[in-house]
CSV table of C-alpha atoms in Angstrom, one decimal:
chain,number,residue,atom,x,y,z
A,7,MET,CA,55.5,19.9,-41.4
A,8,ASP,CA,54.7,20.0,-45.1
A,9,PHE,CA,57.4,21.8,-47.0
A,10,LYS,CA,54.9,23.9,-48.9
A,11,LYS,CA,53.2,25.0,-45.7
A,12,LYS,CA,56.5,25.9,-44.3
A,13,MET,CA,57.4,28.0,-47.3
A,14,LYS,CA,54.0,29.7,-46.9
A,15,ILE,CA,54.6,30.4,-43.2
A,16,ASN,CA,58.1,31.9,-44.2
A,17,MET,CA,56.3,34.2,-46.6
A,18,ILE,CA,54.4,35.7,-43.6
A,19,TYR,CA,57.8,36.4,-41.9
A,20,TYR,CA,59.2,38.0,-45.1
A,21,ALA,CA,56.0,40.2,-45.4
A,22,ALA,CA,56.6,41.3,-41.8
A,23,LEU,CA,60.2,42.1,-42.7
A,24,VAL,CA,59.1,44.2,-45.6
A,25,ALA,CA,56.6,46.0,-43.3
A,26,LEU,CA,59.4,46.6,-40.7
A,27,GLY,CA,61.7,48.0,-43.3
A,28,ALA,CA,59.0,50.3,-44.7
A,29,ALA,CA,58.2,51.5,-41.1
A,30,PHE,CA,61.9,52.3,-40.5
A,31,ILE,CA,62.0,54.3,-43.8
A,32,VAL,CA,58.8,56.2,-43.0
A,33,LEU,CA,59.9,56.9,-39.4
A,34,ARG,CA,63.3,58.2,-40.6
A,35,ILE,CA,61.6,60.5,-43.2
A,36,LEU,CA,59.3,61.8,-40.5
A,37,GLY,CA,62.5,62.5,-38.3
A,38,TYR,CA,61.7,60.0,-35.5
A,39,MET,CA,64.8,57.9,-36.1
A,40,PRO,CA,68.5,58.4,-36.7
A,41,ASP,CA,70.0,58.3,-40.3
A,42,ILE,CA,71.2,54.6,-40.0
A,43,PHE,CA,67.6,53.4,-39.8
A,44,ILE,CA,67.1,54.3,-43.5
A,45,SER,CA,69.9,51.9,-44.4
A,46,PHE,CA,68.3,49.2,-42.2
A,47,GLY,CA,64.9,49.9,-43.6
A,48,CYS,CA,66.0,49.6,-47.2
A,49,ALA,CA,68.0,46.4,-46.4
A,50,TYR,CA,65.0,44.7,-44.6
A,51,ALA,CA,62.5,45.8,-47.3
A,52,ALA,CA,64.7,44.7,-50.2
A,53,CYS,CA,65.6,41.3,-48.6
A,54,GLY,CA,62.1,40.6,-47.5
A,55,LEU,CA,60.7,41.5,-51.0
A,56,ALA,CA,63.3,39.4,-52.8
A,57,MET,CA,62.5,36.4,-50.6
A,58,LEU,CA,58.7,36.9,-50.9
A,59,ILE,CA,59.1,36.9,-54.7
A,60,ARG,CA,61.4,33.8,-54.6
A,61,ASN,CA,59.0,31.9,-52.4
A,62,GLY,CA,56.1,32.9,-54.5
A,63,VAL,CA,57.7,31.6,-57.7
A,64,ILE,CA,58.8,28.3,-56.0
A,65,ILE,CA,55.4,27.6,-54.5
A,66,SER,CA,53.6,28.1,-57.9
A,67,ASN,CA,56.0,25.6,-59.5
A,68,PRO,CA,55.7,22.1,-58.1
A,69,GLU,CA,58.9,20.8,-59.9
A,70,LYS,CA,61.0,23.6,-58.3
A,71,LEU,CA,59.3,23.1,-55.0
A,72,LYS,CA,60.2,19.4,-54.9
A,73,LYS,CA,63.8,20.2,-56.0
A,74,LEU,CA,64.2,22.8,-53.2
A,75,GLU,CA,62.7,20.4,-50.7
A,76,ILE,CA,65.2,17.7,-51.6
A,77,GLU,CA,68.1,20.2,-51.5
A,78,SER,CA,67.1,21.6,-48.2
A,79,LYS,CA,66.6,18.1,-46.6
A,80,ASP,CA,69.6,16.5,-48.2
A,81,GLU,CA,71.8,15.2,-45.4
A,82,ARG,CA,75.1,15.9,-47.2
A,83,ASN,CA,74.1,19.5,-47.8
A,84,ARG,CA,73.1,19.8,-44.1
A,85,MET,CA,76.5,18.3,-43.0
A,86,ILE,CA,78.4,20.7,-45.3
A,87,TYR,CA,76.5,23.6,-43.9
A,88,GLY,CA,77.1,22.5,-40.3
A,89,LYS,CA,80.8,22.0,-41.0
A,90,ALA,CA,81.2,25.3,-42.8
A,91,VAL,CA,79.5,27.1,-39.8
A,92,SER,CA,81.8,25.3,-37.4
A,93,LEU,CA,84.9,26.1,-39.3
A,94,ALA,CA,83.8,29.8,-39.7
A,95,PHE,CA,83.3,29.9,-35.9
A,96,ASN,CA,86.7,28.5,-35.2
A,97,ILE,CA,88.4,30.9,-37.6
A,98,PHE,CA,86.4,33.8,-36.1
A,99,ILE,CA,87.8,33.1,-32.6
A,100,TYR,CA,91.4,33.4,-33.8
A,101,ALA,CA,90.6,36.4,-36.1
A,102,ALA,CA,88.9,38.2,-33.2
A,103,ALA,CA,91.7,37.5,-30.8
A,104,ALA,CA,94.2,38.9,-33.3
A,105,ALA,CA,91.9,41.9,-33.9
A,106,ILE,CA,91.7,42.6,-30.2
A,107,MET,CA,95.5,42.7,-29.9
A,108,ALA,CA,95.9,44.8,-33.1
A,109,LEU,CA,93.4,47.3,-31.9
A,110,GLU,CA,95.1,47.6,-28.5
A,111,LEU,CA,98.4,48.1,-30.2
A,112,VAL,CA,97.2,51.0,-32.3
A,113,GLY,CA,95.5,52.6,-29.3
A,114,MET,CA,91.9,51.8,-30.2
A,115,SER,CA,91.1,50.2,-26.9
A,116,GLU,CA,87.3,50.9,-27.0
A,117,ALA,CA,87.1,49.1,-30.3
A,118,GLY,CA,89.2,46.3,-28.9
A,119,LEU,CA,86.9,46.0,-25.9
A,120,THR,CA,83.8,45.9,-28.2
A,121,VAL,CA,85.3,43.0,-30.2
A,122,ALA,CA,86.3,41.2,-26.9
A,123,LEU,CA,82.7,41.6,-25.7
A,124,CYS,CA,81.4,40.3,-28.9
A,125,LEU,CA,83.8,37.3,-28.6
A,126,CYS,CA,82.6,36.6,-25.0
A,127,GLY,CA,79.0,36.8,-26.2
A,128,PHE,CA,79.7,34.2,-28.9
A,129,VAL,CA,81.4,31.9,-26.5
A,130,VAL,CA,78.4,32.2,-24.1
A,131,ILE,CA,76.0,31.4,-26.9
A,132,TYR,CA,78.3,28.4,-27.9
A,133,VAL,CA,78.3,27.0,-24.4
A,134,VAL,CA,74.4,27.3,-24.2
A,135,CYS,CA,74.0,25.7,-27.6
A,136,TYR,CA,76.4,22.9,-26.7
A,137,TYR,CA,74.5,22.0,-23.5
A,138,ILE,CA,71.1,22.2,-25.3
A,139,LEU,CA,72.3,20.0,-28.2
A,140,ARG,CA,74.0,17.6,-25.7
A,141,ALA,CA,70.9,17.2,-23.7
A,142,ARG,CA,68.8,16.5,-26.9
A,143,SER,CA,71.1,13.9,-28.3
B,9,MET,CA,86.6,24.9,-25.1
B,10,GLY,CA,90.3,24.1,-25.2
B,11,ASP,CA,92.7,25.4,-27.8
B,12,GLY,CA,93.3,21.8,-28.9
B,13,VAL,CA,89.6,21.2,-29.6
B,14,ILE,CA,89.5,24.1,-32.0
B,15,ILE,CA,92.6,22.9,-33.9
B,16,GLU,CA,91.3,19.4,-34.0
B,17,ASN,CA,87.9,20.6,-35.3
B,18,VAL,CA,89.6,22.6,-38.1
B,19,LYS,CA,91.7,19.7,-39.0
B,20,HIS,CA,88.6,17.4,-39.0
B,21,VAL,CA,86.7,19.9,-41.3
B,22,LEU,CA,89.6,20.3,-43.6
B,23,HIS,CA,90.0,16.5,-44.0
B,24,PHE,CA,86.3,16.3,-44.8
B,25,GLY,CA,85.7,13.5,-47.4
B,26,LYS,CA,89.1,11.9,-47.1
B,27,GLU,CA,88.3,9.5,-44.2
B,28,ALA,CA,85.1,8.3,-45.9
B,29,ALA,CA,87.1,7.1,-48.9
B,30,LYS,CA,87.9,3.9,-47.0
B,31,LEU,CA,84.3,2.8,-46.9
B,32,LYS,CA,83.7,1.1,-50.3
B,33,ASN,CA,80.2,0.3,-51.6
B,34,ARG,CA,78.5,-1.4,-54.5
B,35,ILE,CA,75.9,1.3,-55.2
B,36,ARG,CA,77.3,2.1,-58.7
B,37,GLU,CA,77.2,-1.6,-59.6
B,38,LEU,CA,73.7,-2.1,-58.3
B,39,ARG,CA,72.4,1.1,-59.9
B,40,ARG,CA,73.8,0.1,-63.3
B,41,ALA,CA,72.3,-3.4,-63.0
B,42,MET,CA,68.9,-1.8,-62.5
B,43,GLY,CA,69.5,0.5,-65.5
B,44,LEU,CA,69.1,3.7,-63.4
B,45,THR,CA,70.8,7.0,-63.8
B,46,GLN,CA,72.3,8.9,-60.8
B,47,ASP,CA,69.5,11.4,-61.1
B,48,GLU,CA,66.8,8.7,-61.0
B,49,LEU,CA,68.4,7.0,-57.9
B,50,ALA,CA,68.7,10.4,-56.2
B,51,GLY,CA,65.0,11.0,-56.8
B,52,ALA,CA,64.1,7.6,-55.4
B,53,LEU,CA,66.1,8.2,-52.3
B,54,SER,CA,65.0,11.8,-51.9
B,55,VAL,CA,68.6,13.2,-51.9
B,56,THR,CA,70.5,15.3,-54.4
B,57,ARG,CA,72.4,13.8,-57.4
B,58,GLN,CA,75.6,15.2,-55.9
B,59,THR,CA,75.0,13.1,-52.8
B,60,VAL,CA,74.6,9.9,-54.9
B,61,ILE,CA,77.9,10.9,-56.8
B,62,ALA,CA,79.7,11.5,-53.5
B,63,ILE,CA,78.5,8.2,-52.0
B,64,GLU,CA,79.4,6.2,-55.2
B,65,LYS,CA,82.9,7.8,-55.3
B,66,GLY,CA,83.3,7.1,-51.5
B,67,THR,CA,83.9,10.7,-50.6
B,68,TYR,CA,80.8,10.9,-48.5
B,69,CYS,CA,79.7,8.3,-45.9
B,70,ALA,CA,75.9,7.9,-45.9
B,71,SER,CA,74.1,8.1,-42.5
B,72,LEU,CA,72.5,5.0,-41.1
B,73,PRO,CA,68.9,6.1,-42.2
B,74,LEU,CA,70.1,6.8,-45.7
B,75,ALA,CA,72.1,3.5,-45.9
B,76,HIS,CA,68.9,1.7,-44.7
B,77,ARG,CA,66.9,3.4,-47.5
B,78,ILE,CA,69.5,2.5,-50.1
B,79,ALA,CA,69.4,-1.2,-48.8
B,80,VAL,CA,65.6,-1.3,-49.0
B,81,PHE,CA,65.6,0.3,-52.5
B,82,PHE,CA,68.0,-2.4,-53.8
B,83,GLY,CA,66.5,-5.2,-51.8
B,84,GLU,CA,69.8,-6.1,-50.2
B,85,SER,CA,71.3,-5.9,-46.7
B,86,ILE,CA,73.4,-2.9,-45.6
B,87,GLU,CA,76.5,-4.9,-45.1
B,88,SER,CA,76.3,-6.4,-48.5
B,89,ILE,CA,76.2,-2.9,-50.1
B,90,PHE,CA,78.6,-1.0,-47.8
B,91,ILE,CA,81.9,-2.9,-47.4
B,92,PHE,CA,83.7,-2.0,-44.2
B,93,ASP,CA,87.4,-3.0,-44.5
B,94,GLU,CA,88.8,-3.2,-41.0
B,95,GLU,CA,92.4,-3.4,-42.3
B,96,ASP,CA,92.1,0.0,-43.9
B,97,GLN,CA,90.8,1.7,-40.8
């Protein structure tokens, strides 16, 4: 797909994110949602708006658009990204295992169980992704 | 996923760039012969200037499609540009 078209499609997603954020804020103000949703609403609206402006500026400047296209398609950048994600995942597994033990030791078993369940979820997602990628390559 | 796999993966990521140093290439020499800057070569190959620098220094090993693009650009064969020294491996 043409990179410019892809950026335009992304702008629709960011606009939807702004709308979702605004909806959360309005629903919280009207009292239909808990307090936490005002934080979610602000975060979604701010991120969506920032990305909308960024994409708008880039699309209107062909030089910047070309530079961003090269940077996003550059194979070394992609490899570094993949390796960084892989390393972060490996470190996360050890950190989560240590956190579970530490939380159990200080008597916060419910928090420990939550972290353990998150860890299990990550491993399940990893296994699914592994088999999908293996089947495709 | 065994424990050994995780440790090996971490080691592999931390050694990133070191194993590629053994694959020498003539890109700098060919680029200079054509009177091109790293930026111009990067633009012609649709990669970033940092990638060209890393390939020239030997800290990054180009993929086969990129190696092919480089060979086509310089009008030479892949094996004449990328020198694989079996004794070093």
